[in-house]
Coordinates of C-alpha atoms and ligand atoms in Angstrom, one line a residue:
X1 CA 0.0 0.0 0.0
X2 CA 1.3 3.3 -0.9
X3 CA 2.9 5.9 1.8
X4 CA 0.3 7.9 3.5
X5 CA 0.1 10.9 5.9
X6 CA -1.1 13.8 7.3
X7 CA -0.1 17.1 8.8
X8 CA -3.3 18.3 11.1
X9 CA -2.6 22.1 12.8
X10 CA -5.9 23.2 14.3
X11 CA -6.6 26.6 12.3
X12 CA -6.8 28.7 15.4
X13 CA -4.1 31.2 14.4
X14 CA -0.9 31.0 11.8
X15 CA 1.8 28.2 11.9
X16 CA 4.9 29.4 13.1
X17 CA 8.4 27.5 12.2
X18 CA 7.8 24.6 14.4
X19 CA 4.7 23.6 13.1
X20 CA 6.3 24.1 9.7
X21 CA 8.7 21.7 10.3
X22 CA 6.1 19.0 11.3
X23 CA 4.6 19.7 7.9
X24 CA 8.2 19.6 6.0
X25 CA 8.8 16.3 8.1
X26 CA 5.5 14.4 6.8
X27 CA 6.0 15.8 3.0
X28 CA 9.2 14.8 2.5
X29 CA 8.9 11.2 4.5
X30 CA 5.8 10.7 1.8
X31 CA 7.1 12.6 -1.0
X32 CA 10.4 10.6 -1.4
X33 CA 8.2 7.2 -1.3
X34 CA 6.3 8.6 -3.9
X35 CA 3.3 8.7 -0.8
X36 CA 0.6 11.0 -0.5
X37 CA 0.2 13.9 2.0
X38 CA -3.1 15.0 3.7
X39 CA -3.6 18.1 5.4
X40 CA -6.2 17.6 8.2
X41 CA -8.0 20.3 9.6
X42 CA -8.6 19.8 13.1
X43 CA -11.4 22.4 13.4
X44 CA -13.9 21.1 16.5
X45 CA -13.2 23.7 18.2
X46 CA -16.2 26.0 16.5
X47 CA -15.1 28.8 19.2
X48 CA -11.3 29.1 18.2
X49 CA -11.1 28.0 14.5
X50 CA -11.6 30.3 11.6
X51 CA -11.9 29.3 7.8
X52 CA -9.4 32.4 7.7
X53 CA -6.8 30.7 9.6
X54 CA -7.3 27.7 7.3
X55 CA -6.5 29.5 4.2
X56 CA -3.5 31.2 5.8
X57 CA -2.2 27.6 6.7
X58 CA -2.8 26.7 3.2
X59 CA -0.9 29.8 1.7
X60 CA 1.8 29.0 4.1
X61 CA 2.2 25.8 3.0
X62 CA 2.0 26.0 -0.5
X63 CA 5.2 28.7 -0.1
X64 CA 7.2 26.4 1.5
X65 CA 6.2 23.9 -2.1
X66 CA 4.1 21.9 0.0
X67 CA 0.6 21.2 -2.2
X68 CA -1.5 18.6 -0.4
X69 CA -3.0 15.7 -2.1
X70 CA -6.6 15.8 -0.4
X71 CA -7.8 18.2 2.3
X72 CA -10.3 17.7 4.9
X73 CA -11.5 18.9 8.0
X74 CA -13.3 17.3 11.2
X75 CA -15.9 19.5 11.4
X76 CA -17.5 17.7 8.4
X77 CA -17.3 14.9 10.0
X78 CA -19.2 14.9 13.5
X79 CA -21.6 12.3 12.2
X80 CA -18.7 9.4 11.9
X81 CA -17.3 10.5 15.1
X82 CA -20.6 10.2 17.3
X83 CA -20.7 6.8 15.0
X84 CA -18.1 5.3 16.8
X85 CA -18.3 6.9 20.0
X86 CA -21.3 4.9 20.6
X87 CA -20.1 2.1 19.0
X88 CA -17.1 2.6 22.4
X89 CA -20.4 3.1 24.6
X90 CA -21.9 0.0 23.6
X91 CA -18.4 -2.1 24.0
X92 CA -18.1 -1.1 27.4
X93 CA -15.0 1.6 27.0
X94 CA -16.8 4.5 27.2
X95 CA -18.4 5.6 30.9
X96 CA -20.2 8.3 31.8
X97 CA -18.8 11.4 34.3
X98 CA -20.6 14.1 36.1
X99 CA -17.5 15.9 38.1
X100 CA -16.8 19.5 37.9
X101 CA -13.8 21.0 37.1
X102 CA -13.2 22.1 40.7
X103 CA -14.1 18.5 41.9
X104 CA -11.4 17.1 40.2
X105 CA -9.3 19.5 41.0
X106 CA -9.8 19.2 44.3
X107 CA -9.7 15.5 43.7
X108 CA -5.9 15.6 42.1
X109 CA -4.6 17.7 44.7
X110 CA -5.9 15.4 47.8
X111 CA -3.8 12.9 45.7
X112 CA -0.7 14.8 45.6
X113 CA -1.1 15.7 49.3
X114 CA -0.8 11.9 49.7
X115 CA 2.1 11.8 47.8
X116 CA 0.3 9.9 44.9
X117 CA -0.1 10.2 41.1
X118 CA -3.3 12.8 40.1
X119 CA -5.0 9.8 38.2
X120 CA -8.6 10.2 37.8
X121 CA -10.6 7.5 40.8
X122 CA -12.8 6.2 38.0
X123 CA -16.0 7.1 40.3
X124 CA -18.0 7.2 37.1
X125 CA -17.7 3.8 36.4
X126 CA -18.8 2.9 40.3
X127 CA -22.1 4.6 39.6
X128 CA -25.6 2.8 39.7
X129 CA -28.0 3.2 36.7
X130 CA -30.0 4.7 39.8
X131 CA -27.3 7.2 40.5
X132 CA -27.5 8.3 36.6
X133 CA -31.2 9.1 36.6
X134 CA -30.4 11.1 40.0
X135 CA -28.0 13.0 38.7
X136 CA -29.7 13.7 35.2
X137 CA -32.7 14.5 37.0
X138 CA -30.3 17.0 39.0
X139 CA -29.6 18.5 35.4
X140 CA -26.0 17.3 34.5
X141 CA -24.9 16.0 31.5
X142 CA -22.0 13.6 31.5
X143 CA -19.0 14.0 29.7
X144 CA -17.5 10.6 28.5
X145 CA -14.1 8.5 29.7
X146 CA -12.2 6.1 27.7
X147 CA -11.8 3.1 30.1
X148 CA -8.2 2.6 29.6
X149 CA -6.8 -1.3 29.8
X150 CA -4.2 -0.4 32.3
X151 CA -0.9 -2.2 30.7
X152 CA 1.8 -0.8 29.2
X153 CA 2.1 0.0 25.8
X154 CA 5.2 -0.3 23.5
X155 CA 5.9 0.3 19.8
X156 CA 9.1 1.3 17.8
X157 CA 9.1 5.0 17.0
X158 CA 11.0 5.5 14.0
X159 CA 12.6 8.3 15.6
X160 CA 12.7 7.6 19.2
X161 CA 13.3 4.1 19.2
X162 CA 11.7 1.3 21.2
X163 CA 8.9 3.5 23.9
X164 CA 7.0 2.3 26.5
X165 CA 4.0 4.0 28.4
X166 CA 2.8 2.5 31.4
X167 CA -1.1 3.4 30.5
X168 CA -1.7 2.9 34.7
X169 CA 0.0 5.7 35.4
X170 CA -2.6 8.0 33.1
X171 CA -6.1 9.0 34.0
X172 CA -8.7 7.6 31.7
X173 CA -8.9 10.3 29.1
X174 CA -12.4 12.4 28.3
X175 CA -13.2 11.2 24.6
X176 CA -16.7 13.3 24.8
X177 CA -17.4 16.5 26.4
X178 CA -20.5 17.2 28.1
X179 CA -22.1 19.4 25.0
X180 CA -21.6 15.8 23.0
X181 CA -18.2 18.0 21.4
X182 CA -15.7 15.0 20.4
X183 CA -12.1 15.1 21.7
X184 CA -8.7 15.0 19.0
X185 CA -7.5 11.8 20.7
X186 CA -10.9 9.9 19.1
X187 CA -11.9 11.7 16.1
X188 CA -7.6 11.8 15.1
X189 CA -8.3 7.8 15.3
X190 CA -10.8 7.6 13.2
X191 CA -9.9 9.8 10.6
X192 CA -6.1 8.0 10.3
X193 CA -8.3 4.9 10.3
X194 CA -10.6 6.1 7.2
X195 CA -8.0 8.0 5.1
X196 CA -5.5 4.8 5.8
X197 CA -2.9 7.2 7.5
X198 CA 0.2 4.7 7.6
X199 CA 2.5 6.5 9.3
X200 CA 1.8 9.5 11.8
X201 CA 4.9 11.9 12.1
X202 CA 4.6 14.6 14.8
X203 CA 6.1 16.2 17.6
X204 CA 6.9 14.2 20.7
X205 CA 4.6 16.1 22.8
X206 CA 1.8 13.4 21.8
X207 CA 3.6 10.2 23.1
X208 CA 1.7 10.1 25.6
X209 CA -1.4 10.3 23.7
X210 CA 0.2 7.7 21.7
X211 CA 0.0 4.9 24.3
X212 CA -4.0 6.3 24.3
X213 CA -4.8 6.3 20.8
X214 CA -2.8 2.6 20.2
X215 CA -5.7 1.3 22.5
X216 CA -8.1 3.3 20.1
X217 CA -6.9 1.6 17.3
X218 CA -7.3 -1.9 19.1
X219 CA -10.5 -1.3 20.0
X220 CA -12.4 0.0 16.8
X221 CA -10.3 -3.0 15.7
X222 CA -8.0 -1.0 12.8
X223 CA -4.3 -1.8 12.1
X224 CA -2.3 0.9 14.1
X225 CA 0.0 2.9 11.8
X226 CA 3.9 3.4 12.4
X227 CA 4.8 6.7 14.7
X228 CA 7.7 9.0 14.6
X229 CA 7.9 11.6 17.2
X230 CA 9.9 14.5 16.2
X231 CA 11.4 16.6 19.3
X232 CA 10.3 20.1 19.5
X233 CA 11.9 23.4 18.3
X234 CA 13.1 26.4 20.8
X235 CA 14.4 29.4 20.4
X236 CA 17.3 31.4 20.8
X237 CA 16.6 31.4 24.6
X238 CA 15.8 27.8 24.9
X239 CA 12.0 28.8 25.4
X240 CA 9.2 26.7 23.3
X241 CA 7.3 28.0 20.1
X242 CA 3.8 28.7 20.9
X243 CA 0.9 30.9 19.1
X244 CA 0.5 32.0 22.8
X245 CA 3.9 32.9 23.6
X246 CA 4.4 35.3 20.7
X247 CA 6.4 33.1 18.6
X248 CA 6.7 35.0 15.3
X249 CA 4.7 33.0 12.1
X250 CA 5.7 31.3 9.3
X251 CA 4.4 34.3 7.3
X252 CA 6.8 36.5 9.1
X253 CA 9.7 35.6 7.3
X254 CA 8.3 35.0 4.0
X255 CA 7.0 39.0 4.5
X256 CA 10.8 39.3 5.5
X257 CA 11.9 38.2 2.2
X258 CA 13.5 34.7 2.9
X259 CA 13.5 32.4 0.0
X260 CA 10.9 29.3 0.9
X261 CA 13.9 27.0 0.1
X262 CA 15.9 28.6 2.8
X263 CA 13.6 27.9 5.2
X264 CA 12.4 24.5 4.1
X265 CA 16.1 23.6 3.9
X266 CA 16.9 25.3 7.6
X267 CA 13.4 23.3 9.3
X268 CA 13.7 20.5 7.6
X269 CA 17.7 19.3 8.2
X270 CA 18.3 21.2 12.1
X271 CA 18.3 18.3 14.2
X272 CA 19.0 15.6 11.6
X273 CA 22.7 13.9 11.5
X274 CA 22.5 14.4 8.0
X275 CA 24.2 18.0 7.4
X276 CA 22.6 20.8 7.5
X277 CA 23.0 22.5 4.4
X278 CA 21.2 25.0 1.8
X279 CA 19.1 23.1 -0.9
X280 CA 17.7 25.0 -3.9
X281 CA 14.2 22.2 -4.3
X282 CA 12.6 20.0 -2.5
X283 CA 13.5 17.4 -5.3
X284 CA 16.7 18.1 -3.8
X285 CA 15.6 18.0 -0.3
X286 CA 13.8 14.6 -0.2
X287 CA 16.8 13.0 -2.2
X288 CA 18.9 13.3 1.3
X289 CA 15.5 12.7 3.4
X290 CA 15.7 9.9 6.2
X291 CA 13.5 9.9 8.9
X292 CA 15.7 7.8 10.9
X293 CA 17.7 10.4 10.9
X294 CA 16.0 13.1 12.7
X295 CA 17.6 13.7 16.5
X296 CA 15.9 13.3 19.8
X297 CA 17.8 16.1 20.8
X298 CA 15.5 19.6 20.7
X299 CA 16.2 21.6 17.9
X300 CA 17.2 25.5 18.4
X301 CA 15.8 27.5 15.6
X302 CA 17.9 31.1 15.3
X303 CA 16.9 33.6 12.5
X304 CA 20.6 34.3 12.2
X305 CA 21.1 31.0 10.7
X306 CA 18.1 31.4 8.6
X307 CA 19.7 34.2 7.2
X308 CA 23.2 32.4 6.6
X309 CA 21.2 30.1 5.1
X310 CA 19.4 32.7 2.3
X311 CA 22.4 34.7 1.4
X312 CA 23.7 30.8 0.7
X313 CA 20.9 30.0 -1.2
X314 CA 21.3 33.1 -3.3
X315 CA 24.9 32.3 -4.3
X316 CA 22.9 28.7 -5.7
X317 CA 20.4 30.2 -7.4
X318 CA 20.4 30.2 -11.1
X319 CA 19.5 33.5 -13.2
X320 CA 16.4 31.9 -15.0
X321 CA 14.7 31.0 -11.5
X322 CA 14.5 34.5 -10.4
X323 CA 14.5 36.5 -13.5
X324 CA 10.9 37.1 -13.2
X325 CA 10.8 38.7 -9.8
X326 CA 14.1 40.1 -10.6
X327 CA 12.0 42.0 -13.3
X328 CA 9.1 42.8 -11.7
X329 CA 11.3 44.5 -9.5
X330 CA 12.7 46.6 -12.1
X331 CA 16.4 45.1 -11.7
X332 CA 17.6 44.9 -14.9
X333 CA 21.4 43.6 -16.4
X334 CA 20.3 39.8 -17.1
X335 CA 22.2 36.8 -15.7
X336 CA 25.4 38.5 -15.9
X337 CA 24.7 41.4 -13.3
X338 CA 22.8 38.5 -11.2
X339 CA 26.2 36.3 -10.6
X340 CA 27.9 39.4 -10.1
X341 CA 25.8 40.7 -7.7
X342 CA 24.4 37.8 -5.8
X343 CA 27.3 37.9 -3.4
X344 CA 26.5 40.6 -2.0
X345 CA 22.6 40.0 -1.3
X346 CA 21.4 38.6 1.9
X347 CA 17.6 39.1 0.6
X348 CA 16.7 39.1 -2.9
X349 CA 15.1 42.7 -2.0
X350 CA 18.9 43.7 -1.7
X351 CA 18.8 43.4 -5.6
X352 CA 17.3 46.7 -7.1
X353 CA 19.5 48.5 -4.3
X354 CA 22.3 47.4 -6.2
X355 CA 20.7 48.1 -9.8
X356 CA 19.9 51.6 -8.2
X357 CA 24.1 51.5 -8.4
X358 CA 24.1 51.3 -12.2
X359 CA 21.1 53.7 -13.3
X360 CA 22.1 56.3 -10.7
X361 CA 22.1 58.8 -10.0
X362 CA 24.6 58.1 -7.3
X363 CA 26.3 61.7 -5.7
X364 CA 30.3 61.4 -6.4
X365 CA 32.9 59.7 -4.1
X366 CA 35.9 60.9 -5.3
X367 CA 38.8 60.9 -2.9
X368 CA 41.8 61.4 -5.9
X369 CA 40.0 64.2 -8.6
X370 CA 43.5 64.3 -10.5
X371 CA 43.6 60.9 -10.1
X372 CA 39.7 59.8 -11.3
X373 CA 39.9 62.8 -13.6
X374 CA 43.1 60.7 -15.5
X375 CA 41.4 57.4 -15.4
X376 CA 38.5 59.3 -17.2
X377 CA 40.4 60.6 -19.9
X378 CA 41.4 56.9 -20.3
X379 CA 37.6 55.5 -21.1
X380 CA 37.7 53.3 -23.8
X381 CA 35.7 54.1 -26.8
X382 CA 32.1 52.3 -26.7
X383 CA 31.2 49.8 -27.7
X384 CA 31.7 47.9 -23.9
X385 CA 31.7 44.4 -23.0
X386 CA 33.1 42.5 -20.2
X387 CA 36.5 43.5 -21.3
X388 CA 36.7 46.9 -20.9
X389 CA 37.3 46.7 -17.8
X390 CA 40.3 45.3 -18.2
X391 CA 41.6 47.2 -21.3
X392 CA 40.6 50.1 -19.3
X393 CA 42.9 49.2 -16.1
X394 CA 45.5 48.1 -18.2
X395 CA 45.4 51.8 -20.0
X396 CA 45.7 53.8 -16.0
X397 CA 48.1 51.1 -14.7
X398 CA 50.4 52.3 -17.9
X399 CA 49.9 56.0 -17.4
X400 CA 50.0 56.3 -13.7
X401 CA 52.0 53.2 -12.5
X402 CA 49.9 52.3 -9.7
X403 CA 47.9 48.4 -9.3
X404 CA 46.1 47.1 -6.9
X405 CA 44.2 48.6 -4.1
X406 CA 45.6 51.9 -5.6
X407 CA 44.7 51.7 -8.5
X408 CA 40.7 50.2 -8.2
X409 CA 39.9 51.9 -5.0
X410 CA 39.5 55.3 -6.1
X411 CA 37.5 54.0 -9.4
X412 CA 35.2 51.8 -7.3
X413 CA 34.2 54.8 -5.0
X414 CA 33.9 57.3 -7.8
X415 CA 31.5 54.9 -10.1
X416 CA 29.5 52.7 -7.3
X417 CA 29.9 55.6 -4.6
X418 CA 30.7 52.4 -2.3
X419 CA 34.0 50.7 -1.3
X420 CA 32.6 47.4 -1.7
X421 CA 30.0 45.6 -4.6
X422 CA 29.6 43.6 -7.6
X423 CA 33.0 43.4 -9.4
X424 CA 33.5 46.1 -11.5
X425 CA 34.3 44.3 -15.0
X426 CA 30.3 43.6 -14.9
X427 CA 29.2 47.0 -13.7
X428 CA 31.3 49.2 -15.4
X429 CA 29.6 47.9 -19.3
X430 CA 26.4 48.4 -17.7
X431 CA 27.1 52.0 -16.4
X432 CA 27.9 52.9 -19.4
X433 CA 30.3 55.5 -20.7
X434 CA 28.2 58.8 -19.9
X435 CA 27.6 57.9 -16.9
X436 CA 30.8 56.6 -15.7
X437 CA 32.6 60.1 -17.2
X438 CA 30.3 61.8 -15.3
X439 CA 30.7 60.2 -12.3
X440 CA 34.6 60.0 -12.7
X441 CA 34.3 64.1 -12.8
X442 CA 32.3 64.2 -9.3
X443 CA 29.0 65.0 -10.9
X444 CA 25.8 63.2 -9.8
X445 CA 24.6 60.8 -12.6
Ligands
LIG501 N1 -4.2 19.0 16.0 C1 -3.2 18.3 16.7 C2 -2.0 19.2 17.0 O1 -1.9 20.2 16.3 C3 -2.7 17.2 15.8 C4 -1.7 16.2 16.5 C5 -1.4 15.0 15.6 O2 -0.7 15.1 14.7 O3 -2.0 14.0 15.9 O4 -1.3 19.1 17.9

C-alpha cells in the first residue's frame, strides 16, 4: 500500500516555524516514497477556528512547495465520530462522568497531598444506573471517559526508538465533552483509520497520547499505523514556540523576504545527522530525506542561521529562477549582473539596491580628482563588454603606475559611490560611458 500521511494544525491562528517543520517532516517522508500527503484540519473547536486561519495555513504551505493531495476537516465529520463513539459506549470503554472541574481538581490535589499520582478514581464507572437518573434529574450532562486497559504500551518509534507508556499511570482520558463536542485523541483515530494514515509523524509532545490512541486503534479493531515523534523546536533562549507565547509566524519571514527553500532547507535538516545544508528544491531536499535520521535532541531554531542560510541560497540560485521577480522589480542587467551581484545580497530585495548603483544617479565619491579625472580621460571608446574593464585598467596602470588597491579603490568609490560591490568588470559595461565620465568628474549621474 502506498505511503500515506497527514499534517493536522488546528486553524486557530498562523503556523509558526515549528509547526512548519512537522509539515516539512510528513512531506518529505511521503514525497520521497512517492506517498501521498493530507492536510487535516482539526477544526472542532467552532469557538477558536476560523476558515481564515485555514487559508493562511494553506498559503503558508503551499510557499514552502508543500501542495497537499486531499484536504479535509473534522468539522464535516461529526456524524462518523458520534458513529463510533457509541459504537465505544456500547463495547463497554466508554463511561459516563458528572464531576466539575473544581471537583477534580480538588480530587488531584488530595492525591498529591498523599504523595500519589493525580489519576482520575474512576468514580464514574462505580455509579448505579440509579445514580445516573439522579444526577440527570439533577440536570447534569455527562462528559465521557475512555476506560483505559491499564498495561503498558510499547511500539518502535522511528525516531525515538523502542517506547513504553505505562497506561496505569494515566487517567482515563475524556473522549466526549458534556455538550456531545468530540475530543482530538478519538476523532484523530478515526480519521487515520478512514483516510489509511500509515505512518503519523509529529512532535513528541503526543507520546503520551500515543499509548492512548494505540488502544483506540485496538479497539475500533483498525491496524495501528507506524509513529515518529519529532522533538520540539526552541528558540534562541531555549524557550518553546507557541501561538501564545508570541512566537513570530511562518508568514513572518516570507514577509521578511526569505527564500521558501531557505527555510524549508533550515526546518527540515536542524536536528537531523544528516548535514545541515542549503538546498535549492525540494526534489533536492527529499533526495537526502531519512526519517531515521532526525535527533531526539530539541532543535534550536535562530533567525541568524536562517539568514546564513538565504544569502547561501542566493549564491545557488540560477539566473532563469529569479528572472521574473528580478524584473518585476525593475532590476535589470540579465544573468550576468545577477552572478555578479548575488554575493552581495542577503535578501533578494537587496537586488534593485544594487541596480539603483548602475542607473544612478549616485552623488560622487571621489577621494583622488587628479587621479579619477586621469582614469576618465582613459575611457575606452564604446562599444563595452566584459573586457573593458580590463583594457581600461590596463590603460591607468600604464599611465600612472599604480595596481592594486591603488589603483581600483579610487575607481570603485567614484562609479558605485561604495568601497565594496559587484565586481566592476560587470558594472562598469552596464554603467555605461556617460555615466561613468560623469561620475569619474564628481558630478551626480
Ligand atoms: N491537531 C493536533 C495538533 O496540532 C494534531 C496532532 C497530531 O498530529 O495527531 O497538535
Amino acid at each position: 500500500m502506498s505511503v500515506r500521511v497527514r499534517f493536522a494544525p488546528s486553524p486557530t491562528g498562523r503556523i509558526h516555524i515549528g509547526n512548519a517543520r512537522t509539515a516539512l517532516l510528513n512531506w518529505l517522508f511521503a514525497k520521497s516514497q512517492g506517498g501521498r500527503f493530507l492536510l487535516r484540519f482539526d477544526d472542532t473547536d467552532k469557538a477558536r477556528s476560523t476558515p481564515a486561519f485555514a487559508k493562511t495555513i494553506r498559503d503558508d504551505l503551499a510557499w514552502l512547495g508543500i501542495v497537499p493531495d486531499e484536504i479535509a476537516r473534522q468539522s464535516d465529520r461529526l456524524d462518523r465520530y458520534r458513529r463510533e463513539a457509541a459504537r465505544l459506549k456500547e463495547a463497554g470503554r466508554l463511561y459516563a462522568c458528572y464531576e466539575t472541574k473544581d471537583e477534580l481538581e480538588r480530587k488531584r490535589e488530595q492525591l498529591r497531598a498523599r504523595g500519589l499520582p493525580p489519576i482520575y478514581d474512576r468514580a464514574g464507572l462505580a455509579l448505579t444506573a440509579q445514580d445516573h437518573a439522579q444526577l440527570e434529574r439533577r440536570g447534569l450532562r455527562p462528559h465521557w471517559r475512555f476506560l483505559l486497559d491499564r498495561r503498558r504500551a510499547s511500539w518502535n518509534d522511528l525516531i525515538r526508538g523502542c517506547q513504553h507508556v505505562d497506561a496505569a499511570c494515566l487517567s482515563d482520558p475524556v473522549l466526549i465533552r458534556a455538550d456531545g463536542t468530540v475530543l482530538y485523541s478519538l476523532s484523530s483515530v478515526i480519521d487515520d483509520i478512514d483516510f489509511s494514515i500509515g505512518t503519523v509523524i509529529r512532535g513528541e509532545d503526543h507520546v503520551t497520547n500515543t499509548a492512548i490512541q494505540l488502544q483506540l486503534f485496538k479497539v475500533l479493531a483498525a491496524a495501528t499505523p507506524s509513529f515518529a515523534h519529532h522533538s520540539l523546536m526552541v528558540d534562541g533562549d531555549g524557550r518553546g514556540l507557541s501561538k501564545r507565547s508570541g512566537t513570530l509566524p511562518l508568514s513572518h519571514y516570507r514577509e521578511r523576504g526569505f527564500e521558501p527553500m531557505a527555510v524549508a532547507s533550515l526546518a527540515a535538516t536542524l536536528g537531523t545527522s544528516q548535514a545541515t545544508g542549503v538546498h535549492d528544491s525540494m526534489n533536492e531536499l527529499m533526495a537526502s530525506f531519512d526519517i531515521t535520521r532526525v535527533s531526539r535532541a530539541p532543535v534550536r531554531f535562530d533567525e541568524k542561521e536562517l539568514e546564513a542560510f538565504n544569502a547561501r541560497l542566493l549564491q545557488r540560485l540560477p539566473y532563469e529562477s529569479v528572472a521574473e521577480r528580478l524584473t518585476a522589480m525593475g532590476v535589470g542587467g540579465g544573468a550576468l549582473f545577477w552572478d555578479a551581484m548575488r554575493a552581495n545580497c542577503r535578501k533578494l530585495k537587496d537586488a534593485p539596491g544594487w541596480w539603483a548603483i548602475v542607473t544612478g544617479p549616485i552623488g560622487p565619491a571621489i577621494d583622488e580628482p587628479e587621479y579619477c579625472a586621469c582614469a576618465a580621460e582613459e575611457l575606452p571608446a564604446e562599444p563595452w563588454n566584459g573586457a573593458t574593464w580590463k583594457d581600461w585598467t590596463g590603460r591607468i596602470r600604464a599611465r600612472t603606475g599604480r595596481k592594486g588597491k591603488a589603483l581600483f579603490m579610487p575607481l570603485r568609490r567614484a562609479l558605485t559611490g561604495l568601497d565594496h560591490g559587484p565586481e566592476l568588470a560587470v558594472l562598469l559595461p552596464l554603467i555605461g560611458r556617460d555615466k561613468a565620465m560623469r561620475r569619474l568628474r564628481g558630478k551626480t549621474a
